[in-house]
mmCIF file of C-alpha atoms in Angstrom:
data_model
loop_
_atom_site.group_PDB
_atom_site.id
_atom_site.type_symbol
_atom_site.label_atom_id
_atom_site.label_comp_id
_atom_site.label_asym_id
_atom_site.label_seq_id
_atom_site.Cartn_x
_atom_site.Cartn_y
_atom_site.Cartn_z
ATOM 1 C CA UNK A 226 65.336 148.056 -263.274
ATOM 2 C CA UNK A 227 69.094 148.480 -263.258
ATOM 3 C CA UNK A 228 70.960 147.220 -265.497
ATOM 4 C CA UNK A 229 74.785 147.358 -267.381
ATOM 5 C CA UNK A 230 74.943 149.347 -270.308
ATOM 6 C CA UNK A 231 78.033 149.047 -273.085
ATOM 7 C CA UNK A 232 78.672 150.850 -275.684
ATOM 8 C CA UNK A 233 79.205 150.749 -278.595
ATOM 9 C CA UNK A 234 76.261 148.018 -279.754
ATOM 10 C CA UNK A 235 78.822 147.592 -282.876
ATOM 11 C CA UNK A 236 81.954 148.820 -283.658
ATOM 12 C CA UNK A 237 84.445 147.556 -286.830
ATOM 13 C CA UNK A 238 88.297 148.517 -285.988
ATOM 14 C CA UNK A 239 90.688 147.711 -288.977
ATOM 15 C CA UNK A 240 93.239 145.247 -288.333
ATOM 16 C CA UNK A 241 96.453 146.638 -285.615
ATOM 17 C CA UNK A 242 93.935 149.502 -284.348
ATOM 18 C CA UNK A 243 93.372 149.428 -280.754
ATOM 19 C CA UNK A 244 89.703 149.498 -279.711
ATOM 20 C CA UNK A 245 87.974 150.130 -276.345
ATOM 21 C CA UNK A 246 85.102 148.790 -275.285
ATOM 22 C CA UNK A 247 83.103 150.668 -272.644
ATOM 23 C CA UNK A 248 80.844 149.119 -269.952
ATOM 24 C CA UNK A 249 78.946 150.964 -267.517
ATOM 25 C CA UNK A 250 78.195 148.410 -264.069
ATOM 26 C CA UNK A 251 75.059 148.413 -262.328
ATOM 27 C CA UNK A 252 76.282 151.119 -259.937
ATOM 28 C CA UNK A 253 76.096 149.082 -256.670
ATOM 29 C CA UNK A 254 78.027 146.714 -257.675
ATOM 30 C CA UNK A 255 81.746 145.621 -256.645
ATOM 31 C CA UNK A 256 82.501 142.964 -258.831
ATOM 32 C CA UNK A 257 82.946 143.556 -262.741
ATOM 33 C CA UNK A 258 83.880 140.461 -265.135
ATOM 34 C CA UNK A 259 84.591 140.628 -268.945
ATOM 35 C CA UNK A 260 83.218 137.770 -271.362
ATOM 36 C CA UNK A 261 83.527 137.555 -275.126
ATOM 37 C CA UNK A 262 81.499 134.710 -277.555
ATOM 38 C CA UNK A 263 82.721 134.152 -281.253
ATOM 39 C CA UNK A 264 80.391 133.658 -283.204
ATOM 40 C CA UNK A 265 78.582 130.448 -282.560
ATOM 41 C CA UNK A 266 80.721 129.358 -280.040
ATOM 42 C CA UNK A 267 80.064 129.497 -276.293
ATOM 43 C CA UNK A 268 81.052 132.362 -273.347
ATOM 44 C CA UNK A 269 84.125 132.306 -272.781
ATOM 45 C CA UNK A 270 85.251 134.437 -269.489
ATOM 46 C CA UNK A 271 88.116 136.749 -270.208
ATOM 47 C CA UNK A 272 88.500 138.668 -266.925
ATOM 48 C CA UNK A 273 86.925 139.455 -263.310
ATOM 49 C CA UNK A 274 87.907 143.057 -261.662
ATOM 50 C CA UNK A 275 87.621 143.492 -257.506
ATOM 51 C CA UNK A 276 88.876 146.256 -255.853
ATOM 52 C CA UNK A 277 90.755 148.180 -259.117
ATOM 53 C CA UNK A 278 92.849 144.608 -260.000
ATOM 54 C CA UNK A 279 92.385 142.200 -261.799
ATOM 55 C CA UNK A 280 91.466 138.746 -259.630
ATOM 56 C CA UNK A 281 91.585 136.181 -262.338
ATOM 57 C CA UNK A 282 91.851 136.041 -265.795
ATOM 58 C CA UNK A 283 91.831 133.398 -268.490
ATOM 59 C CA UNK A 284 94.466 132.117 -271.114
ATOM 60 C CA UNK A 285 92.698 134.411 -274.063
ATOM 61 C CA UNK A 286 93.146 137.561 -271.328
ATOM 62 C CA UNK A 287 96.601 138.161 -272.935
ATOM 63 C CA UNK A 288 99.231 141.374 -273.245
ATOM 64 C CA UNK A 289 97.164 142.803 -275.799
ATOM 65 C CA UNK A 290 93.879 143.022 -273.338
ATOM 66 C CA UNK A 291 94.166 145.834 -270.752
ATOM 67 C CA UNK A 292 90.536 146.763 -268.367
ATOM 68 C CA UNK A 293 90.462 150.055 -266.126
ATOM 69 C CA UNK A 294 88.364 151.971 -264.042
ATOM 70 C CA UNK A 295 88.888 154.888 -265.200
ATOM 71 C CA UNK A 296 86.097 156.673 -262.626
ATOM 72 C CA UNK A 297 83.513 155.404 -260.306
ATOM 73 C CA UNK A 298 80.905 154.656 -263.277
ATOM 74 C CA UNK A 299 82.745 152.998 -266.350
ATOM 75 C CA UNK A 300 84.560 150.051 -266.931
ATOM 76 C CA UNK A 301 86.406 149.561 -270.034
ATOM 77 C CA UNK A 302 88.302 146.723 -272.295
ATOM 78 C CA UNK A 303 91.393 147.577 -274.198
ATOM 79 C CA UNK A 304 93.128 145.816 -277.348
ATOM 80 C CA UNK A 305 95.913 146.793 -278.244
ATOM 81 C CA UNK A 306 96.152 145.784 -281.839
ATOM 82 C CA UNK A 307 93.673 144.101 -282.490
ATOM 83 C CA UNK A 308 93.527 140.722 -284.511
ATOM 84 C CA UNK A 309 90.993 139.518 -286.966
ATOM 85 C CA UNK A 310 90.352 136.413 -284.293
ATOM 86 C CA UNK A 311 89.201 139.242 -281.769
ATOM 87 C CA UNK A 312 86.014 139.421 -283.874
ATOM 88 C CA UNK A 313 83.064 138.592 -281.356
ATOM 89 C CA UNK A 314 80.888 139.593 -279.274
ATOM 90 C CA UNK A 315 81.949 141.152 -275.965
ATOM 91 C CA UNK A 316 79.596 141.396 -273.058
ATOM 92 C CA UNK A 317 80.560 142.979 -269.575
ATOM 93 C CA UNK A 318 78.961 142.006 -266.244
ATOM 94 C CA UNK A 319 78.457 143.425 -262.739
ATOM 95 C CA UNK A 320 77.668 141.290 -259.718
ATOM 96 C CA UNK A 321 77.520 142.622 -256.160
ATOM 97 C CA UNK A 322 79.234 139.856 -254.180
ATOM 98 C CA UNK A 323 81.790 137.191 -255.154
ATOM 99 C CA UNK A 324 80.444 134.197 -257.128
ATOM 100 C CA UNK A 325 76.897 135.850 -256.759
ATOM 101 C CA UNK A 326 74.608 136.585 -259.464
ATOM 102 C CA UNK A 327 75.660 138.251 -262.348
ATOM 103 C CA UNK A 328 74.061 140.520 -264.892
ATOM 104 C CA UNK A 329 75.220 141.347 -268.447
ATOM 105 C CA UNK A 330 74.775 144.173 -270.485
ATOM 106 C CA UNK A 331 73.840 143.578 -274.403
ATOM 107 C CA UNK A 332 77.223 143.102 -275.527
ATOM 108 C CA UNK A 333 79.544 144.916 -278.390
ATOM 109 C CA UNK A 334 79.659 142.945 -281.380
ATOM 110 C CA UNK A 335 83.764 143.542 -282.658
ATOM 111 C CA UNK A 336 84.308 143.323 -286.271
ATOM 112 C CA UNK A 337 87.653 143.646 -287.186
ATOM 113 C CA UNK A 338 88.800 143.921 -290.806
ATOM 114 C CA UNK B 136 88.862 122.251 -265.056
ATOM 115 C CA UNK B 137 85.230 123.035 -264.848
ATOM 116 C CA UNK B 138 83.389 122.149 -267.317
ATOM 117 C CA UNK B 139 79.080 122.520 -268.016
ATOM 118 C CA UNK B 140 77.420 120.584 -270.785
ATOM 119 C CA UNK B 141 74.286 120.809 -272.851
ATOM 120 C CA UNK B 142 72.884 119.000 -275.852
ATOM 121 C CA UNK B 143 72.662 121.577 -279.134
ATOM 122 C CA UNK B 144 69.668 121.131 -279.935
ATOM 123 C CA UNK B 145 65.684 120.920 -279.102
ATOM 124 C CA UNK B 146 62.884 120.732 -281.421
ATOM 125 C CA UNK B 147 59.208 120.896 -279.457
ATOM 126 C CA UNK B 148 55.652 121.763 -281.211
ATOM 127 C CA UNK B 149 54.080 125.238 -279.486
ATOM 128 C CA UNK B 150 51.979 124.490 -276.530
ATOM 129 C CA UNK B 151 54.462 121.226 -275.572
ATOM 130 C CA UNK B 152 56.740 121.688 -272.537
ATOM 131 C CA UNK B 153 60.158 121.655 -273.275
ATOM 132 C CA UNK B 154 62.524 120.578 -271.081
ATOM 133 C CA UNK B 155 66.568 121.428 -271.393
ATOM 134 C CA UNK B 156 69.115 119.354 -269.500
ATOM 135 C CA UNK B 157 72.710 120.611 -268.513
ATOM 136 C CA UNK B 158 75.365 118.691 -266.114
ATOM 137 C CA UNK B 159 78.441 120.244 -265.067
ATOM 138 C CA UNK B 160 81.170 118.845 -263.259
ATOM 139 C CA UNK B 161 82.440 121.280 -260.319
ATOM 140 C CA UNK B 162 80.956 120.343 -256.941
ATOM 141 C CA UNK B 163 81.791 123.481 -255.313
ATOM 142 C CA UNK B 164 79.317 125.447 -257.436
ATOM 143 C CA UNK B 165 77.175 127.696 -255.851
ATOM 144 C CA UNK B 166 74.833 129.891 -258.151
ATOM 145 C CA UNK B 167 73.209 127.526 -261.458
ATOM 146 C CA UNK B 168 71.921 129.880 -264.510
ATOM 147 C CA UNK B 169 70.148 129.709 -267.700
ATOM 148 C CA UNK B 170 70.187 132.433 -269.652
ATOM 149 C CA UNK B 171 68.172 133.336 -272.918
ATOM 150 C CA UNK B 172 70.224 134.672 -275.793
ATOM 151 C CA UNK B 173 67.638 135.406 -279.083
ATOM 152 C CA UNK B 174 69.482 135.833 -282.494
ATOM 153 C CA UNK B 175 71.851 138.446 -282.345
ATOM 154 C CA UNK B 176 70.814 140.002 -278.699
ATOM 155 C CA UNK B 177 72.773 140.024 -275.620
ATOM 156 C CA UNK B 178 72.473 137.542 -272.577
ATOM 157 C CA UNK B 179 69.222 137.015 -270.622
ATOM 158 C CA UNK B 180 68.844 136.177 -267.491
ATOM 159 C CA UNK B 181 66.152 133.978 -267.022
ATOM 160 C CA UNK B 182 66.226 132.181 -263.060
ATOM 161 C CA UNK B 183 69.186 130.929 -261.028
ATOM 162 C CA UNK B 184 69.121 128.717 -258.407
ATOM 163 C CA UNK B 185 71.566 128.196 -255.699
ATOM 164 C CA UNK B 186 73.045 125.555 -255.169
ATOM 165 C CA UNK B 187 71.376 124.187 -251.512
ATOM 166 C CA UNK B 188 67.718 124.285 -253.418
ATOM 167 C CA UNK B 189 66.422 121.148 -255.240
ATOM 168 C CA UNK B 190 63.640 122.855 -257.217
ATOM 169 C CA UNK B 191 62.454 126.434 -258.106
ATOM 170 C CA UNK B 192 59.893 127.564 -260.089
ATOM 171 C CA UNK B 193 59.190 130.906 -261.572
ATOM 172 C CA UNK B 194 55.839 131.737 -263.956
ATOM 173 C CA UNK B 195 56.012 129.093 -266.798
ATOM 174 C CA UNK B 196 60.251 128.507 -266.055
ATOM 175 C CA UNK B 197 60.936 125.035 -263.484
ATOM 176 C CA UNK B 198 63.961 124.205 -262.051
ATOM 177 C CA UNK B 199 65.404 121.256 -261.118
ATOM 178 C CA UNK B 200 68.557 120.426 -259.800
ATOM 179 C CA UNK B 201 70.151 117.379 -258.826
ATOM 180 C CA UNK B 202 73.366 117.974 -257.443
ATOM 181 C CA UNK B 203 74.376 114.253 -257.181
ATOM 182 C CA UNK B 204 74.604 113.974 -259.837
ATOM 183 C CA UNK B 205 74.994 117.464 -260.907
ATOM 184 C CA UNK B 206 72.792 117.745 -264.166
ATOM 185 C CA UNK B 207 70.668 121.326 -264.218
ATOM 186 C CA UNK B 208 67.232 121.263 -265.922
ATOM 187 C CA UNK B 209 64.927 123.702 -267.301
ATOM 188 C CA UNK B 210 61.201 123.427 -267.864
ATOM 189 C CA UNK B 211 59.300 125.964 -270.218
ATOM 190 C CA UNK B 212 55.170 124.756 -269.503
ATOM 191 C CA UNK B 213 53.488 125.899 -272.568
ATOM 192 C CA UNK B 214 55.962 126.996 -274.962
ATOM 193 C CA UNK B 215 56.132 129.893 -277.621
ATOM 194 C CA UNK B 216 57.455 130.917 -280.687
ATOM 195 C CA UNK B 217 58.433 133.032 -279.044
ATOM 196 C CA UNK B 218 60.654 131.323 -276.469
ATOM 197 C CA UNK B 219 62.336 130.244 -280.294
ATOM 198 C CA UNK B 220 66.214 131.163 -279.096
ATOM 199 C CA UNK B 221 69.570 129.728 -277.386
ATOM 200 C CA UNK B 222 69.668 128.828 -273.641
ATOM 201 C CA UNK B 223 72.800 128.507 -271.768
ATOM 202 C CA UNK B 224 73.252 127.070 -268.920
ATOM 203 C CA UNK B 225 75.779 128.511 -266.551
ATOM 204 C CA UNK B 226 77.744 127.912 -263.287
ATOM 205 C CA UNK B 227 79.832 130.250 -260.665
ATOM 206 C CA UNK B 228 81.304 128.453 -257.473
ATOM 207 C CA UNK B 229 82.883 130.911 -255.235
ATOM 208 C CA UNK B 230 85.202 132.198 -257.675
ATOM 209 C CA UNK B 231 84.540 135.130 -259.902
ATOM 210 C CA UNK B 232 83.870 133.708 -262.971
ATOM 211 C CA UNK B 233 80.901 131.910 -264.836
ATOM 212 C CA UNK B 234 81.331 128.883 -266.576
ATOM 213 C CA UNK B 235 79.211 128.971 -269.501
ATOM 214 C CA UNK B 236 78.066 125.279 -271.784
ATOM 215 C CA UNK B 237 77.771 125.719 -275.159
ATOM 216 C CA UNK B 238 74.088 126.584 -275.626
ATOM 217 C CA UNK B 239 70.937 124.428 -276.516
ATOM 218 C CA UNK B 240 69.033 125.838 -279.975
ATOM 219 C CA UNK B 241 65.110 125.719 -279.260
ATOM 220 C CA UNK B 242 63.296 125.043 -282.422
ATOM 221 C CA UNK B 243 59.527 126.061 -281.328
ATOM 222 C CA UNK B 244 57.112 124.759 -284.376
ATOM 223 C CA UNK B 245 53.876 126.497 -284.935
#
């Protein structure tokens, strides 16, 4: 069964460093998303991406964040200068159609120290 | 704005049925989902229902939707200890994002 894969599963980084979280969405999907879940809290929407551009973003997704689809298969989330409060589980998701059934990856646990 | 509310905890005995409830505010919701998250793991899509349906059954899972009251429930029949997890209710409309509830932690006592 096709699935969304994320790497790495766990990343530890020092405050102020840049991190790139990687995702391979399901191959025939057109809509891509990043969500995050701070420990013990709700899953929060960060950004959606379609047709090589951001289609919607939340207040959390400020200038420190960027997304990219560098080739036909990968979808990345970059955090330019990490802060302690960026520590969270980051989930990538993809869907075939707008607002349709979204499939989530297993997540990358980011720990900023 | 859109919001999804769920109770935080539910405790049941093994073999009993579990019912997890959820309410949402977005009347334009198109898809309503139930996700399961085990400790330290990702989000597993359990089931979903289109907003034009009242009920969906999938093995031990039954989803009921009351669109008028914006109320969604997930019933797990014959609950097992392996069902212990956090269950997230979520909705999406014709927009791009999925809105999640805070999750209901299900405890199953042997």
